[in-house]
C-alpha positions as MATLAB code, in Angstrom:
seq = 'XXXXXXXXXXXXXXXXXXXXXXXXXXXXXXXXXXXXXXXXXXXXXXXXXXXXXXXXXXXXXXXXXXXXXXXXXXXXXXXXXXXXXXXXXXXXXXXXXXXXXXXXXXXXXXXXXXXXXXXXXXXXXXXXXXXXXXXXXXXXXXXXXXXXXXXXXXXXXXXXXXXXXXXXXXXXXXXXXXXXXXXXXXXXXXXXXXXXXXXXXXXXXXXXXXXXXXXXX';
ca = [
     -12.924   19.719   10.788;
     -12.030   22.892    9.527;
     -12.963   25.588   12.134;
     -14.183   29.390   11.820;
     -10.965   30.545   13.650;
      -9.406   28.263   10.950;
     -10.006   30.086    8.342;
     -10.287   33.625    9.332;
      -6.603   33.030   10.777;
      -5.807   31.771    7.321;
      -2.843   33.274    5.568;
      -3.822   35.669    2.594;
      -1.250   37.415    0.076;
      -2.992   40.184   -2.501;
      -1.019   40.624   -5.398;
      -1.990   44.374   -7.331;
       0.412   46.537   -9.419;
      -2.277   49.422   -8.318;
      -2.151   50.990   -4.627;
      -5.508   51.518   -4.465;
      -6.718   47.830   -5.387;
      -4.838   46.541   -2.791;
      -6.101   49.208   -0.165;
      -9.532   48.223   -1.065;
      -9.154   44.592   -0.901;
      -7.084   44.677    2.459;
     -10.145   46.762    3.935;
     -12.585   44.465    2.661;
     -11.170   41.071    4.029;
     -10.089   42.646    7.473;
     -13.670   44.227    7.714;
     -14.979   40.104    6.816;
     -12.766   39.110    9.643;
      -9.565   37.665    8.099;
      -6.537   38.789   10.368;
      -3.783   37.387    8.401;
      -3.238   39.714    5.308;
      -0.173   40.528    3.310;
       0.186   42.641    0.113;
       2.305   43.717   -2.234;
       3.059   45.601   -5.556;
       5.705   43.466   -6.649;
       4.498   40.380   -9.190;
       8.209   39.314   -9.176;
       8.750   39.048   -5.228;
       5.586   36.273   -4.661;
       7.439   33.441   -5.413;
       9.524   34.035   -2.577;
       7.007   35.064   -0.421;
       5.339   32.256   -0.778;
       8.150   30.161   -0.200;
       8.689   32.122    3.047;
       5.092   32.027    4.378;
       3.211   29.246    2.804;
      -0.023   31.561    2.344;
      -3.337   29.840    2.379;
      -4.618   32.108   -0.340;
      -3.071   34.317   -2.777;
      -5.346   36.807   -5.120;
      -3.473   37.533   -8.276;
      -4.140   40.286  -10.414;
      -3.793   38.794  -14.112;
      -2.697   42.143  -16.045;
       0.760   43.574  -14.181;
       3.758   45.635  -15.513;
       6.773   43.506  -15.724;
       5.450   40.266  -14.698;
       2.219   39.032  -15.150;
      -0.042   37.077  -13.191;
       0.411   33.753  -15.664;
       4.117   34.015  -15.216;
       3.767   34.295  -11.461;
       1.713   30.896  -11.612;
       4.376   29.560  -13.229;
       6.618   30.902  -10.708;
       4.643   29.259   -8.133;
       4.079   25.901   -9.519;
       7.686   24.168   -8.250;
       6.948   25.414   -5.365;
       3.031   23.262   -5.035;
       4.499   20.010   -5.686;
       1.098   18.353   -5.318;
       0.082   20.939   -8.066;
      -2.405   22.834   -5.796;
      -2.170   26.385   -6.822;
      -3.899   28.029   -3.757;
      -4.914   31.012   -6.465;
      -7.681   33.214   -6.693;
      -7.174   35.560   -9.740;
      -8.282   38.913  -10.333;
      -9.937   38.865  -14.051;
     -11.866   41.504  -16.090;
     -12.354   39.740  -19.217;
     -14.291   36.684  -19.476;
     -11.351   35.282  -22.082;
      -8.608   35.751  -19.425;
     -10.698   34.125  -16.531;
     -10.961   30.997  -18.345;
      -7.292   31.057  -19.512;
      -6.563   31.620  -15.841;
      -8.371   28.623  -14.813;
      -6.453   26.453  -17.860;
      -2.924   28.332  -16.137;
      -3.906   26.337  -13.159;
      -5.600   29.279  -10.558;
      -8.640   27.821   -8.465;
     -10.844   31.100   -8.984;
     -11.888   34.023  -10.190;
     -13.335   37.071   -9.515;
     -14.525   40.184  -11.361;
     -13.526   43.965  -11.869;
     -15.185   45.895  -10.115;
     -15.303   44.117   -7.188;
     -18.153   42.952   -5.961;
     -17.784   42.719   -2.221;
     -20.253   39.925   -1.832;
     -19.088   37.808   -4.697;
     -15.050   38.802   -2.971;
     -15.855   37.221    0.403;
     -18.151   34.364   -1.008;
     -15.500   32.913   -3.258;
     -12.558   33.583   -0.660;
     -14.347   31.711    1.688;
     -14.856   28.816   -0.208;
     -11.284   29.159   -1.541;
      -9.995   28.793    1.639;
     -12.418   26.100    3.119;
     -10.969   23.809   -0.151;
      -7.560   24.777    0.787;
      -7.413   23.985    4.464;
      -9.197   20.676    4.049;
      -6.764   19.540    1.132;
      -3.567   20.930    3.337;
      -5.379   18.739    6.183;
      -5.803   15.117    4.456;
      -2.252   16.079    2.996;
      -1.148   16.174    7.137;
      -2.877   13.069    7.477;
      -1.533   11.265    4.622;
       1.867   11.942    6.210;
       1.270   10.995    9.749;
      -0.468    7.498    7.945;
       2.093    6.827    5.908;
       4.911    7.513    8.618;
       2.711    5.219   11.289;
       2.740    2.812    8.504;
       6.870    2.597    7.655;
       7.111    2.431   11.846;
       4.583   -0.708   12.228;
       6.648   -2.316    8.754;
       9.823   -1.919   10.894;
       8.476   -2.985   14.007;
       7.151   -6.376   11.684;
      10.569   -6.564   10.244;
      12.392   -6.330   13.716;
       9.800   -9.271   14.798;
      10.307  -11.372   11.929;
      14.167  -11.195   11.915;
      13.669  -12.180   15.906;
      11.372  -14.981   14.996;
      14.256  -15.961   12.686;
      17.167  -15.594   14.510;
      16.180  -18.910   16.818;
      16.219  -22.596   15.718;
      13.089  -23.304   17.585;
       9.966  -23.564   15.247;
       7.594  -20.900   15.718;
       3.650  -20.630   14.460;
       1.552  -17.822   13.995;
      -2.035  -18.795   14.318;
      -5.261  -16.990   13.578;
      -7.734  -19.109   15.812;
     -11.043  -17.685   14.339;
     -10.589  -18.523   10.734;
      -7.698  -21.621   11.757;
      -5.469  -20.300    9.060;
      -1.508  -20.234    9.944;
      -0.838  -16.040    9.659;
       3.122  -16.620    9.792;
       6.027  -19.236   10.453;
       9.541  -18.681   11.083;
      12.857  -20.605    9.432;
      12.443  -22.932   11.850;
       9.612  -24.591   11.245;
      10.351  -24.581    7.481;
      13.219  -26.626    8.584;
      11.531  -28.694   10.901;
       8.423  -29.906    8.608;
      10.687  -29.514    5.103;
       8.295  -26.787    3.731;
       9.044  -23.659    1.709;
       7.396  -20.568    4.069;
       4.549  -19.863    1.110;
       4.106  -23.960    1.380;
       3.666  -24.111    4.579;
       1.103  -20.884    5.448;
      -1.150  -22.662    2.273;
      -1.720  -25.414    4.816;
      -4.765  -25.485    7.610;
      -3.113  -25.696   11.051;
      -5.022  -29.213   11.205;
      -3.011  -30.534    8.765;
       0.703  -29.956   10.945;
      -0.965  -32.004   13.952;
       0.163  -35.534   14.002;
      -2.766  -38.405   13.771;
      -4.626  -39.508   16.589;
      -3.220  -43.269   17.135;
      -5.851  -45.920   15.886;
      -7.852  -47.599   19.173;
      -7.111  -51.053   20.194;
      -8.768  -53.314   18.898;
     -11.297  -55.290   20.639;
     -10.729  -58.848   21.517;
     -12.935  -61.480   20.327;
     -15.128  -63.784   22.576;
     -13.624  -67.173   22.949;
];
């Protein structure tokens, strides 16, 4: 669950070869709460920024001196391996909005700014982003719980190995045999994908015949 505090403590770089774009956009998202705001005039130093900081958000003006804002996408894309461009670009023409979106930016929004439309799409920018960073965490953490049960099953099975005595694994509910160790191969002359094809019932040894009864003289 992705919290109000979440996202107003997202991180937020603005990205403007003009002064007085970025003044205006810094005074706009700290007067819609966000605290976490960077900026700078530089297209060519947000690739390592990024790297640095890891921002949340980062709104791109397209048209720059020097470097461009499709060049800094490109800049940035080694460093999203998952391909998640956490870009919101700053677009006049409808042409170059679309083009943005093909470069691989998540959003757009319009010159002049619309302060409305600004916070709106942030928002939802950042609501995205902090829910994909968020499954990505627990993707991890799954994965990583499930390479430490593996090992735990592999530590088990080379116990249940290491000793001649034959060993069963028994689901009671559905009476199917889960697992058997090398020593119960042995003992019943099975092959261990033989052996777990087999209902438990099967391995126990016959009941002996009753006696039968004598005849009257």
């Amino acid at each position: 669950m992705i919290s109000q505090a979440d996202i107003y403590a997202a991180k937020i770089l603005i990205v403007d070869d003009q002064e007085v774009n970025l003044r205006l956009l810094e005074h706009l998202l700290q007067s819609g709460g966000y605290t976490a705001i960077t900026s700078t005039l530089d297209a060519r130093a947000v690739a390592g920024l990024h790297q640095r900081h890891q921002f949340d958000l980062i709104i791109l003006d397209l048209v720059m001196p020097g470097m461009n804002g499709y060049a800094v996408m490109d800049a940035l894309r080694p460093l999203e391996l998952e391909g998640y461009l956490p870009v919101l670009v700053i677009a006049a023409d409808p042409d170059a909005k679309l083009a943005a979106l093909e470069a691989g930016a998540r959003d757009f929004i319009s010159k002049p700014f619309d302060a409305l439309e600004v916070l709106t799409r942030i928002r939802n920018m950042l609501e995205v982003r902090l829910l994909h960073r968020a499954a990505r965490h627990y993707n991890t953490l799954l994965e990583r719980t499930v390479g430490q049960r593996t090992a735990e099953l592999q530590r088990f099975r080379g116990a249940m190995d290491a000793t001649t005595d034959a060993i069963f694994l028994v689901d009671v509910l559905g009476m199917t045999l889960v697992d058997a160790n090398d020593g119960a191969c042995r003992l019943l002359g099975y092959a261990r994908t033989e052996l777990l094809a087999l209902a438990p019932g099967t391995l126990l040894p016959s009941p002996p015949a009753p006696p039968l009864a004598a005849l009257p003289g």
